[in-house]
Short mmCIF file of C-alpha atoms in Angstrom, two decimals:
data_model
loop_
_atom_site.label_atom_id
_atom_site.label_comp_id
_atom_site.label_asym_id
_atom_site.label_seq_id
_atom_site.Cartn_x
_atom_site.Cartn_y
_atom_site.Cartn_z
CA MET L 1 58.21 67.69 92.13
CA ALA L 2 61.50 66.54 93.13
CA SER L 3 63.75 69.04 91.38
CA PRO L 4 63.28 72.17 93.60
CA ASN L 5 63.83 70.01 96.69
CA ASP L 6 67.11 68.59 95.15
CA LEU L 7 68.37 72.06 94.30
CA GLN L 8 67.37 73.29 97.69
CA PHE L 9 69.24 70.48 99.53
CA GLN L 10 72.28 70.88 97.39
CA GLU L 11 72.47 74.52 98.06
CA PHE L 12 72.26 74.09 101.90
CA GLU L 13 75.23 71.48 101.65
CA GLU L 14 77.43 73.90 99.73
CA ALA L 15 76.70 76.69 101.98
CA ALA L 16 77.55 74.29 104.95
CA GLU L 17 80.81 73.39 103.31
CA LEU L 18 81.83 77.00 102.64
CA LEU L 19 80.85 77.91 106.17
CA SER L 20 83.03 75.25 107.80
CA ALA L 21 85.97 76.26 105.81
CA ASP L 22 85.79 79.90 107.00
CA PRO L 23 83.62 80.21 110.07
CA GLY L 24 84.20 83.87 110.26
CA ALA L 25 82.36 84.60 106.96
CA SER L 26 78.90 86.07 107.01
CA THR L 27 76.51 84.22 104.79
CA LEU L 28 73.21 85.31 103.27
CA SER L 29 71.44 82.54 101.33
CA MET L 30 68.00 82.56 99.82
CA SER L 31 66.32 79.15 99.64
CA ALA L 32 64.40 78.19 96.44
CA SER L 33 61.31 77.28 98.53
CA ASN L 34 60.20 80.98 98.49
CA THR L 35 59.63 80.70 94.70
CA SER L 36 56.53 78.79 93.69
CA THR L 37 56.91 78.44 89.83
CA PRO L 38 59.16 75.84 88.56
CA ALA L 39 60.78 78.42 86.11
CA ALA L 40 62.04 80.42 89.08
CA ALA L 41 63.43 77.29 90.68
CA THR L 42 66.30 77.19 88.30
CA VAL L 43 67.31 80.75 89.18
CA GLY L 44 66.90 80.00 92.83
CA GLY L 45 69.00 76.94 92.47
CA GLU L 46 72.10 78.93 92.11
CA ASP L 47 73.82 79.62 95.47
CA VAL L 48 73.16 83.11 96.43
CA LYS L 49 75.79 83.99 98.91
CA LEU L 50 77.29 87.22 100.09
CA ASP L 51 80.68 86.97 101.73
CA LEU L 52 81.09 90.24 103.64
CA SER L 53 84.10 89.56 105.45
CA GLU L 54 86.31 91.94 103.52
CA ASP L 55 83.79 94.75 103.96
CA GLU L 56 84.32 96.35 107.42
CA GLU L 57 80.88 98.23 107.34
CA GLY L 58 79.02 95.45 105.77
CA ARG L 59 80.37 93.07 108.39
CA GLU L 60 78.89 95.22 111.16
CA GLU L 61 75.60 95.38 109.27
CA SER L 62 75.38 91.75 108.54
CA SER L 63 76.34 90.68 112.09
CA GLU L 64 73.46 92.73 113.44
CA LEU L 65 71.17 91.29 110.93
CA LEU L 66 72.13 87.75 111.18
CA GLY L 67 72.82 87.39 114.88
CA GLY L 68 69.31 88.51 115.73
CA GLN L 69 71.06 90.57 118.16
CA LYS L 70 69.65 94.00 117.27
CA PRO L 71 68.06 95.12 120.45
CA SER L 72 64.30 96.06 119.77
CA GLY L 73 63.02 99.31 121.05
CA GLY L 74 64.88 102.13 122.56
CA PHE L 75 67.05 101.95 125.63
CA TRP L 76 64.09 102.96 127.71
CA THR L 77 62.03 99.98 126.93
CA PHE L 78 62.15 96.69 128.94
CA GLU L 79 62.63 94.61 125.67
CA TYR L 80 66.01 96.34 124.94
CA TYR L 81 67.46 94.97 128.06
CA GLN L 82 65.64 91.55 127.58
CA SER L 83 67.68 91.05 124.46
CA PHE L 84 70.87 90.87 126.60
CA PHE L 85 69.53 87.99 128.56
CA ASN L 86 68.60 85.70 125.53
CA VAL L 87 70.63 82.66 126.82
CA ASP L 88 69.75 79.22 128.04
CA THR L 89 71.38 77.28 130.92
CA VAL L 90 73.21 75.17 128.57
CA GLN L 91 74.68 78.18 126.73
CA VAL L 92 75.78 79.67 129.90
CA LEU L 93 77.35 76.48 131.13
CA ASP L 94 79.10 76.19 127.74
CA ARG L 95 80.52 79.69 127.89
CA VAL L 96 81.83 79.11 131.47
CA LYS L 97 83.55 75.86 130.34
CA GLY L 98 85.17 77.66 127.34
CA SER L 99 86.39 80.27 129.64
CA VAL L 100 87.88 77.83 132.10
CA MET L 101 89.59 75.53 129.36
CA PRO L 102 90.87 77.79 126.71
CA LEU L 103 92.11 76.05 123.73
CA PRO L 104 94.67 77.73 121.33
CA GLY L 105 92.67 77.87 118.30
CA ARG L 106 89.38 79.02 119.94
CA ASN L 107 88.47 82.61 120.15
CA PHE L 108 86.03 82.99 122.96
CA VAL L 109 83.97 85.62 121.07
CA LYS L 110 83.73 83.75 117.81
CA HIS L 111 83.40 80.36 119.12
CA HIS L 112 81.31 80.61 122.33
CA LEU L 113 79.44 83.93 121.94
CA ARG L 114 78.56 83.69 118.35
CA SER L 115 77.12 87.10 118.14
CA ASN L 116 74.92 86.45 121.05
CA PRO L 117 76.65 88.20 123.88
CA ASP L 118 74.73 88.25 127.25
CA LEU L 119 74.95 90.15 130.46
CA TYR L 120 73.66 87.37 132.69
CA GLY L 121 77.13 85.57 132.88
CA PRO L 122 79.29 88.74 133.70
CA PHE L 123 76.98 90.10 136.22
CA TRP L 124 76.48 86.98 138.23
CA ILE L 125 80.01 85.66 137.92
CA CYS L 126 81.07 89.06 139.36
CA VAL L 127 78.55 88.85 142.27
CA THR L 128 79.55 85.21 143.05
CA LEU L 129 83.32 86.30 142.94
CA VAL L 130 82.67 89.12 145.32
CA PHE L 131 81.05 86.83 147.95
CA SER L 132 83.40 84.02 147.48
CA VAL L 133 86.60 86.25 147.90
CA ALA L 134 84.97 88.02 150.92
CA ILE L 135 83.86 84.75 152.59
CA SER L 136 86.90 82.77 151.77
CA GLY L 137 89.20 85.55 153.01
CA ASN L 138 87.21 85.67 156.30
CA LEU L 139 87.54 81.82 156.64
CA SER L 140 91.10 81.80 155.93
CA THR L 141 91.85 84.54 158.59
CA PHE L 142 89.85 82.56 161.07
CA LEU L 143 91.78 79.31 160.30
CA SER L 144 95.13 81.00 160.44
CA GLU L 145 94.31 82.27 163.92
CA LEU L 146 92.85 78.95 165.19
CA GLY L 147 95.48 78.36 167.77
CA ASN L 148 95.82 81.90 168.99
CA PRO L 149 93.86 82.38 172.27
CA SER L 150 93.73 86.07 172.04
CA TYR L 151 92.05 86.17 168.73
CA HIS L 152 88.42 87.05 168.66
CA TYR L 153 86.60 86.16 165.58
CA ARG L 154 85.17 88.87 163.56
CA PRO L 155 82.97 88.80 160.43
CA GLN L 156 84.81 91.54 158.72
CA PHE L 157 81.73 92.30 156.62
CA HIS L 158 83.20 95.52 155.31
CA ARG L 159 85.30 93.46 152.97
CA VAL L 160 82.31 92.52 150.96
CA THR L 161 81.79 96.39 150.15
CA ILE L 162 85.38 96.61 149.06
CA ALA L 163 85.47 93.42 147.05
CA ALA L 164 82.28 94.61 145.28
CA VAL L 165 83.71 97.92 144.39
CA VAL L 166 86.96 96.55 143.14
CA ILE L 167 85.56 93.63 141.09
CA PHE L 168 82.73 95.58 139.50
CA VAL L 169 85.16 98.50 138.52
CA TYR L 170 87.55 95.95 136.90
CA ALA L 171 84.82 94.02 135.24
CA TRP L 172 83.02 97.00 133.72
CA LEU L 173 85.30 99.97 133.33
CA VAL L 174 88.43 98.20 132.14
CA PRO L 175 86.41 96.62 129.08
CA MET L 176 85.00 99.99 128.51
CA GLY L 177 88.66 101.32 128.28
CA VAL L 178 89.77 98.34 126.13
CA TRP L 179 86.86 98.61 123.84
CA GLY L 180 87.18 102.46 123.45
CA PHE L 181 90.96 101.96 122.71
CA LEU L 182 90.50 99.20 120.25
CA THR L 183 87.71 101.05 118.46
CA TRP L 184 89.91 104.24 118.27
CA ARG L 185 92.84 102.20 116.76
CA GLN L 186 90.61 100.40 114.51
CA GLY L 187 89.15 103.70 113.23
CA ALA L 188 92.63 105.03 112.84
CA GLU L 189 94.25 102.23 111.22
CA ARG L 190 91.44 100.80 109.02
CA GLN L 191 91.34 97.27 110.43
CA ILE L 192 88.70 94.64 110.21
CA GLY L 193 87.27 92.98 113.04
CA GLY L 194 86.83 94.56 116.43
CA TYR L 195 84.16 93.58 119.12
CA SER L 196 81.32 95.39 120.36
CA PHE L 197 81.16 96.76 123.93
CA LEU L 198 78.94 94.04 124.90
CA GLU L 199 81.32 91.26 123.67
CA THR L 200 84.35 92.83 125.41
CA VAL L 201 82.31 93.00 128.78
CA CYS L 202 81.24 89.41 128.21
CA VAL L 203 84.90 88.29 127.64
CA TYR L 204 86.10 90.05 130.66
CA GLY L 205 83.18 88.74 132.76
CA TYR L 206 83.53 85.11 131.89
CA SER L 207 87.35 85.20 132.19
CA LEU L 208 86.83 85.97 135.85
CA SER L 209 85.03 82.68 136.44
CA ILE L 210 88.16 80.69 137.10
CA TYR L 211 88.86 82.90 140.19
CA ILE L 212 85.70 81.60 141.86
CA PRO L 213 87.14 78.05 142.63
CA THR L 214 90.64 79.58 143.00
CA SER L 215 89.40 81.88 145.86
CA VAL L 216 87.63 78.85 147.57
CA LEU L 217 90.87 76.80 147.34
CA TRP L 218 92.76 79.77 148.83
CA ILE L 219 91.35 78.74 152.08
CA ILE L 220 93.98 76.06 152.39
CA PRO L 221 96.63 77.78 154.41
CA PHE L 222 99.85 76.77 152.40
CA GLU L 223 101.67 79.65 150.81
CA TRP L 224 103.22 77.44 148.02
CA LEU L 225 99.79 76.15 147.12
CA ARG L 226 98.26 79.68 147.08
CA TRP L 227 100.99 80.91 144.74
CA THR L 228 100.71 77.91 142.43
CA LEU L 229 96.93 78.37 142.29
CA ILE L 230 97.24 81.99 141.62
CA LEU L 231 99.71 81.47 138.74
CA VAL L 232 97.48 78.79 137.12
CA ALA L 233 94.44 80.89 137.40
CA MET L 234 96.31 83.94 135.93
CA VAL L 235 97.59 81.85 133.06
CA ILE L 236 94.21 80.40 132.23
CA SER L 237 92.26 83.63 132.65
CA GLY L 238 95.04 85.65 130.84
CA SER L 239 95.06 83.27 127.82
CA VAL L 240 91.36 83.58 127.34
CA LEU L 241 91.82 87.37 127.08
CA VAL L 242 94.90 87.09 124.98
CA LEU L 243 93.37 84.61 122.56
CA THR L 244 90.35 86.87 122.15
CA PHE L 245 92.27 90.09 121.64
CA TRP L 246 95.40 89.09 119.70
CA PRO L 247 93.64 88.50 116.38
CA VAL L 248 92.09 92.06 116.66
CA VAL L 249 95.32 93.67 117.69
CA ARG L 250 97.82 91.78 115.56
CA GLU L 251 97.34 94.01 112.33
CA ASP L 252 98.39 96.91 114.40
CA THR L 253 102.03 98.04 114.55
CA LYS L 254 104.04 95.64 116.48
CA ALA L 255 104.77 97.80 119.35
CA MET L 256 101.12 98.92 119.83
CA ALA L 257 100.06 95.35 119.58
CA VAL L 258 102.35 94.04 122.20
CA ALA L 259 101.78 97.03 124.42
CA THR L 260 98.02 96.57 124.33
CA VAL L 261 98.16 92.83 125.23
CA VAL L 262 100.75 93.53 127.97
CA THR L 263 98.54 96.27 129.50
CA ILE L 264 95.55 93.95 129.54
CA LEU L 265 97.77 91.11 131.31
CA VAL L 266 99.14 93.55 133.79
CA LEU L 267 95.77 94.85 134.91
CA HIS L 268 94.50 91.29 135.10
CA THR L 269 97.51 90.29 137.30
CA LEU L 270 97.08 93.34 139.52
CA LEU L 271 93.56 92.30 140.27
CA ALA L 272 94.54 88.71 141.13
CA VAL L 273 97.57 89.66 143.23
CA GLY L 274 95.74 92.51 144.86
CA CYS L 275 92.76 90.36 145.99
CA LYS L 276 95.00 87.78 147.36
CA MET L 277 97.15 90.08 149.33
CA TYR L 278 94.39 92.11 150.76
CA PHE L 279 91.83 89.35 151.55
CA PHE L 280 94.19 86.54 152.40
CA GLN L 281 96.69 87.76 154.80
CA THR L 282 98.25 85.01 156.84
CA ALA L 283 98.21 86.91 160.23
CA VAL L 284 96.21 89.83 161.34
CA HIS L 285 97.91 92.71 162.90
CA VAL L 286 96.27 93.13 166.27
CA PRO L 287 96.89 96.79 167.37
CA THR L 288 97.58 97.45 171.07
CA THR L 289 94.77 99.78 172.09
CA PHE L 290 96.23 100.41 175.68
CA PRO L 291 99.80 101.51 176.23
CA THR L 292 101.47 98.84 178.18
CA SER L 293 104.38 99.17 180.53
CA HIS L 294 106.28 96.56 178.77
CA PRO L 295 107.62 97.60 175.53
CA VAL L 296 107.34 93.89 174.20
CA PRO L 297 104.92 94.08 171.26
CA ILE L 298 101.94 91.83 171.47
CA THR L 299 101.34 91.63 167.76
CA THR L 300 102.36 88.60 165.71
CA ALA L 301 104.73 89.07 162.82
CA THR L 302 102.83 90.08 159.74
CA LYS L 303 103.82 88.09 156.73
CA ALA L 304 102.10 90.22 154.09
CA HIS L 305 101.87 88.26 150.86
CA MET W 1 19.68 74.23 88.10
CA ALA W 2 20.38 70.63 88.17
CA ALA W 3 23.41 71.29 90.11
CA ALA W 4 21.61 73.34 92.59
CA GLU W 5 19.07 70.44 92.99
CA GLU W 6 21.92 68.18 93.40
CA ALA W 7 23.59 70.28 96.05
CA SER W 8 20.41 70.63 98.00
CA ARG W 9 19.99 66.84 98.01
CA PRO W 10 22.33 66.18 100.95
CA PHE W 11 20.49 68.52 103.03
CA ALA W 12 17.15 66.94 101.89
CA GLY W 13 17.06 64.93 105.07
CA LEU W 14 16.87 67.91 107.32
CA SER W 15 13.73 69.46 105.95
CA ASP W 16 11.61 67.42 108.25
CA VAL W 17 13.36 68.39 111.30
CA SER W 18 11.58 71.18 113.11
CA ILE W 19 12.01 72.77 116.55
CA SER W 20 9.19 71.48 118.50
CA GLU W 21 7.45 73.88 120.84
CA ASP W 22 7.30 71.45 123.62
CA ILE W 23 11.06 71.25 124.08
CA PRO W 24 11.56 73.69 127.00
CA VAL W 25 14.14 76.44 126.56
CA GLU W 26 15.94 77.21 129.82
CA GLY W 27 17.38 80.31 131.13
CA ASP W 28 15.97 83.74 132.11
CA ILE W 29 16.93 86.63 130.01
CA SER W 30 15.21 89.30 132.16
CA VAL W 31 17.30 92.04 133.36
CA PRO W 32 17.29 92.61 137.22
CA LEU W 33 15.91 96.14 137.69
CA GLY W 34 16.83 98.53 140.61
CA PRO W 35 20.10 100.04 141.79
CA SER W 36 22.53 97.70 143.38
CA THR W 37 23.83 99.87 146.22
CA ARG W 38 23.49 96.82 148.39
CA ARG W 39 26.66 95.23 146.76
CA ASP W 40 28.63 98.44 147.33
CA GLU W 41 27.95 98.40 150.90
CA GLU W 42 29.23 94.95 151.43
CA PHE W 43 32.73 95.92 150.02
CA SER W 44 32.93 99.25 151.96
CA THR W 45 35.35 98.80 154.86
CA LEU W 46 35.29 102.36 156.14
CA ASP W 47 32.87 101.70 158.85
CA GLU W 48 34.42 98.63 160.42
CA PRO W 49 36.35 98.87 163.73
CA VAL W 50 40.15 99.36 163.40
CA LYS W 51 40.79 96.11 165.28
CA GLU W 52 39.11 94.24 162.35
CA THR W 53 41.18 96.02 159.79
CA ILE W 54 44.39 95.32 161.53
CA LEU W 55 43.42 91.68 162.19
CA ARG W 56 42.43 91.16 158.53
CA ASP W 57 45.94 92.02 157.45
CA LEU W 58 47.66 90.07 160.26
CA ARG W 59 45.64 87.12 159.30
CA ALA W 60 46.76 87.36 155.64
CA VAL W 61 50.37 87.60 156.68
CA GLY W 62 50.06 84.81 159.07
CA ASN W 63 48.39 82.77 156.48
CA LYS W 64 51.35 83.29 154.15
CA PHE W 65 53.75 82.34 156.85
CA ILE W 66 51.89 78.96 157.08
CA HIS W 67 52.32 78.61 153.30
CA VAL W 68 56.07 79.13 153.64
CA LEU W 69 56.39 76.69 156.43
CA TYR W 70 54.60 73.99 154.61
CA PRO W 71 55.42 74.96 150.99
CA LYS W 72 53.25 73.21 148.38
CA ARG W 73 52.87 74.38 144.84
CA SER W 74 49.98 76.68 145.41
CA THR W 75 49.20 80.03 144.05
CA ALA W 76 47.78 81.64 147.17
CA LEU W 77 51.04 83.42 148.02
CA LEU W 78 51.24 84.90 144.49
CA ARG W 79 47.67 85.83 144.24
CA ASP W 80 47.34 88.17 147.14
CA TRP W 81 50.81 89.47 147.54
CA ASP W 82 51.61 91.90 150.33
CA LEU W 83 54.92 93.35 151.43
CA TRP W 84 54.09 93.61 155.19
CA GLY W 85 55.49 90.14 155.84
CA PRO W 86 58.80 90.82 154.07
CA LEU W 87 59.18 94.09 156.06
CA LEU W 88 58.50 92.51 159.44
CA LEU W 89 61.02 89.74 158.70
CA CYS W 90 63.70 92.05 157.38
CA VAL W 91 63.35 94.42 160.38
CA THR W 92 63.38 91.35 162.78
CA LEU W 93 66.45 89.84 161.13
CA ALA W 94 68.43 93.10 161.04
CA LEU W 95 67.58 93.81 164.76
CA LEU W 96 68.70 90.26 165.85
CA LEU W 97 71.89 90.78 163.88
CA GLN W 98 72.72 93.70 166.06
CA GLY W 99 74.66 93.70 169.25
CA GLY W 100 77.40 91.59 167.66
CA ALA W 101 81.15 91.71 168.36
CA ALA W 102 82.74 95.07 167.96
CA ASP W 103 79.90 96.75 166.47
CA SER W 104 81.47 100.16 166.45
CA ASP W 105 84.48 99.46 164.57
CA ASP W 106 84.29 98.28 160.97
CA GLN W 107 85.62 94.72 161.57
CA GLY W 108 82.18 93.47 162.84
CA GLY W 109 79.14 92.16 161.36
CA PRO W 110 76.88 93.85 158.93
CA GLN W 111 75.20 97.05 159.96
CA PHE W 112 71.48 97.43 160.22
CA ALA W 113 71.41 99.39 156.82
CA GLU W 114 73.62 96.88 155.26
CA VAL W 115 71.25 94.02 156.11
CA PHE W 116 68.35 96.00 154.59
CA VAL W 117 70.20 96.86 151.45
CA ILE W 118 71.22 93.36 150.95
CA ILE W 119 67.76 91.97 151.50
CA TRP W 120 65.77 94.49 149.44
CA PHE W 121 68.23 95.19 146.75
CA GLY W 122 68.92 91.45 146.49
CA SER W 123 65.30 90.69 146.06
CA ILE W 124 64.98 93.56 143.53
CA ILE W 125 68.01 92.24 141.44
CA ILE W 126 66.71 88.63 141.42
CA THR W 127 63.22 89.81 140.37
CA LEU W 128 64.69 91.76 137.60
CA ASN W 129 66.80 88.80 136.53
CA SER W 130 63.95 86.49 136.43
CA LYS W 131 61.85 88.96 134.56
CA LEU W 132 64.65 89.70 131.97
CA LEU W 133 65.08 85.95 131.34
CA GLY W 134 61.49 85.66 130.38
CA GLY W 135 59.61 84.98 133.61
CA THR W 136 55.91 85.61 133.70
CA ILE W 137 55.70 86.62 137.41
CA SER W 138 54.97 90.16 138.21
CA PHE W 139 57.51 92.41 140.08
CA PHE W 140 55.82 92.63 143.33
CA GLN W 141 54.67 88.95 143.49
CA SER W 142 58.29 87.96 143.27
CA LEU W 143 59.40 90.42 145.92
CA CYS W 144 56.65 89.00 148.13
CA VAL W 145 57.71 85.43 147.58
CA LEU W 146 61.42 86.17 148.22
CA GLY W 147 60.66 88.24 151.34
CA TYR W 148 58.30 85.72 152.84
CA CYS W 149 60.94 82.83 152.27
CA ILE W 150 63.26 84.57 154.73
CA LEU W 151 61.08 83.24 157.56
CA PRO W 152 63.12 80.04 158.04
CA LEU W 153 66.30 82.04 158.23
CA THR W 154 64.87 84.47 160.78
CA VAL W 155 63.74 81.60 162.92
CA ALA W 156 67.25 80.19 162.61
CA MET W 157 68.73 83.48 163.71
CA ALA W 158 66.53 83.42 166.86
CA VAL W 159 67.54 79.97 167.63
CA CYS W 160 71.25 80.85 167.02
CA ARG W 161 71.08 83.63 169.52
CA ILE W 162 69.36 81.46 172.07
CA VAL W 163 72.12 78.75 171.62
CA LEU W 164 74.84 81.55 171.76
CA VAL W 165 73.49 82.45 175.20
CA GLY W 166 74.66 79.08 176.40
CA GLY W 167 78.16 79.53 175.11
CA SER W 168 80.13 79.99 171.95
CA GLY W 169 82.34 76.81 171.74
CA THR W 170 82.58 74.25 169.16
CA VAL W 171 79.46 72.39 170.15
CA SER W 172 77.34 75.51 169.79
CA PHE W 173 78.98 76.27 166.51
CA ALA W 174 78.18 72.88 165.23
CA VAL W 175 74.45 73.18 166.34
CA ARG W 176 74.34 76.57 164.59
CA LEU W 177 75.82 75.11 161.44
CA VAL W 178 73.24 72.47 161.21
CA VAL W 179 70.26 74.82 162.02
CA VAL W 180 71.34 77.51 159.50
CA THR W 181 72.01 74.99 156.76
CA ALA W 182 68.73 73.23 157.35
CA SER W 183 66.87 76.68 157.25
CA PHE W 184 68.84 77.87 154.24
CA GLY W 185 67.85 74.63 152.33
CA TRP W 186 64.24 75.10 153.43
CA SER W 187 64.10 78.84 152.37
CA THR W 188 65.63 77.88 148.89
CA PHE W 189 63.26 74.92 148.30
CA ALA W 190 60.25 77.05 149.44
CA SER W 191 60.91 79.93 147.12
CA THR W 192 61.67 77.73 144.12
CA ALA W 193 58.43 75.81 144.84
CA PHE W 194 56.55 79.02 144.41
CA LEU W 195 58.68 80.63 141.56
CA ALA W 196 59.55 77.62 139.49
CA ASP W 197 56.39 77.48 137.51
CA ASN W 198 56.67 80.90 136.06
CA GLN W 199 60.01 80.33 134.30
CA PRO W 200 60.81 79.14 130.82
CA PRO W 201 61.92 75.48 131.21
CA ASP W 202 65.36 75.67 129.88
CA ARG W 203 66.33 78.63 132.06
CA LYS W 204 65.20 77.41 135.36
CA ALA W 205 68.69 76.82 136.65
CA LEU W 206 69.65 80.34 135.62
CA VAL W 207 66.78 81.73 137.75
CA VAL W 208 67.28 79.37 140.86
CA TYR W 209 70.92 80.08 141.11
CA PRO W 210 70.63 83.80 142.19
CA VAL W 211 68.01 82.76 144.69
CA PHE W 212 70.38 80.08 146.19
CA LEU W 213 73.28 82.73 146.34
CA PHE W 214 70.87 85.23 148.09
CA TYR W 215 69.85 82.89 150.75
CA PHE W 216 73.56 81.59 151.05
CA VAL W 217 74.66 85.08 151.86
CA ILE W 218 71.94 85.64 154.39
CA GLY W 219 72.75 82.43 156.06
CA TRP W 220 76.36 83.21 156.03
CA MET W 221 75.49 86.50 157.83
CA ILE W 222 73.55 84.63 160.45
CA LEU W 223 76.16 81.90 160.92
CA THR W 224 79.04 84.40 161.46
CA PHE W 225 77.12 86.47 164.14
CA SER W 226 79.35 86.39 167.20
CA PRO W 227 78.21 88.03 170.40
CA SER W 228 80.17 90.70 172.06
CA GLN W 229 82.00 89.67 175.14
#
C-alpha cells in the first residue's frame, strides 16, 4: 500500500521545512505508521504540529519532553547524574570548536547544546585550565629568571590551589548568579526564553576553553605578545557569552540589558587579567632575609603587569 | 478427520523410530551423600602461619606489578583488585617528593598531604567520570588499575633522585626529562590497556583524556622536584 507511505514521507518533509525556517520552534509530530487501518491514514496524513514557541510554560515542558533531558530518578540516584554526561567525543569536540570560533548568528546554547547540556565539558575544561595556568606561570617565572645566578628554582605548588579556587568559583558561582538574576528578571518581566542552570554553567565552562592555549602561549616572554593574546582571548570568549545572553536580555529595558551584559563582560575581564597578573609576573621580588650593611637593595625591579 | 489424518501423515515416518535399549545413556544422577566439611577446611586460612598470609598478599601485589610493567590486555588486574599496591606506591612517591627546596615556606613543592590528595582524589574523580560516561568497570577495580599504573612514575622518581645526587645542571635536567616523559607515556599506555575495553566505543577519548591529565600532573610534580641546597 503506497498511500500511507507517501503521506508519511510528505509529512516529514513539511516538518523539516518548517523546522529549518524556525529552528527555535518546538515540534511535535505524529506519524501515520501508528495507525493500521487505511481509514485512519487519511487523518494521520495531516500534519499534526504544535508550535509552542509563544507559550512560555509550554516551551519549558516541551523542551524537557523532546530533549530527552529529563533526568531520571531523584538527585540521590546515580542515573540522575549520568544524564548530565550523555555526550560523545564528537559532540564535546564540536562544542569546544563552537566556543573557540563564535560566529555572529550562532547562539551557543541553541546551536551546539541543543537541549543536551553536559557537565563533562565545563568540569574538565576548568581542571585543565587550573593546571595549565599554574604550570605555565611556573615555567614563565623560570624562563624570566634564567640569567639570574641568584635565583633558585621553586615549583610554587601553592599556585595550583589558588588557581583551582579562583577558576572553580568563577565557573560555577558566577553562572549561578547570572541564571538567578535572569530567571528573576524573566519572572518579573514575562519574557520568553531563558536558560536552565545547567545550560548557563555549560556556556561559561566552554567559554573558558580559549584560555587554555592562551595560557600556554603566555610562556613566551614578550609583553606585547601577552597583551595581544589576552585581548584576543577576551574578545573571543566574551563574544561567546554576549551572543548567548543578548537574545535573552534584549527584551528587557535598555538600561538593564546593557548593564547585565556589561557586568558579565567585566567579570570575565577581571578573571583573565587577574590570572595574568598573578601567575605571570615578569620578575619575582626576592625578599632580603638578613639585614645587610649596605642599603643597596638586592631585589630586581618588579614590573607588575 | 481427514484433516487430522493429513496432518499426521508428515509425522508418519517417525512412528518406527524407537529408543533402543542398547544405546547407553551416560551420566550419573546419584547425589553424593555425607557432609562436605572437608571442602570448608581447605578454604579456612585461620590456622596458617602469619608469614604465609603476608606472603600471599605480597605475591598478589608483586604479580600485579609485573602486569603493569609488561602491560597486555589481560583481566588479571581487574579480577582480583586490591588497594595495597596503590597505597604502597602513593606513600613511596609522597616520601620521595619530600626534602625538596624550601619545604618550609609555601613556594616549594607539594606537601605530603597534597600528593596524597592529588593521587587519591584524582583517581576517584577519574573513576566517577568513567562510570558516569557509561563504563562498566567497578569503582574499586578502576581505583586499583589507576593506582598500580603509578609504578613507572615512582620508579622514575627514584631514578630522578639518584640523578640529582650527581648534580642539578642542564644535563641532569635533560636526563630527568627523558626518564619522566618515558614513564608518563608508559603509565598512560598501561592504564588505557586495562581500562579501554570497558568503555563505550565513541566515548573512549573522553575517558582517556582525564587519565592522561592525571599522569601528566604527577609527572610534572616529579620533574619539578628540586633538591634543597
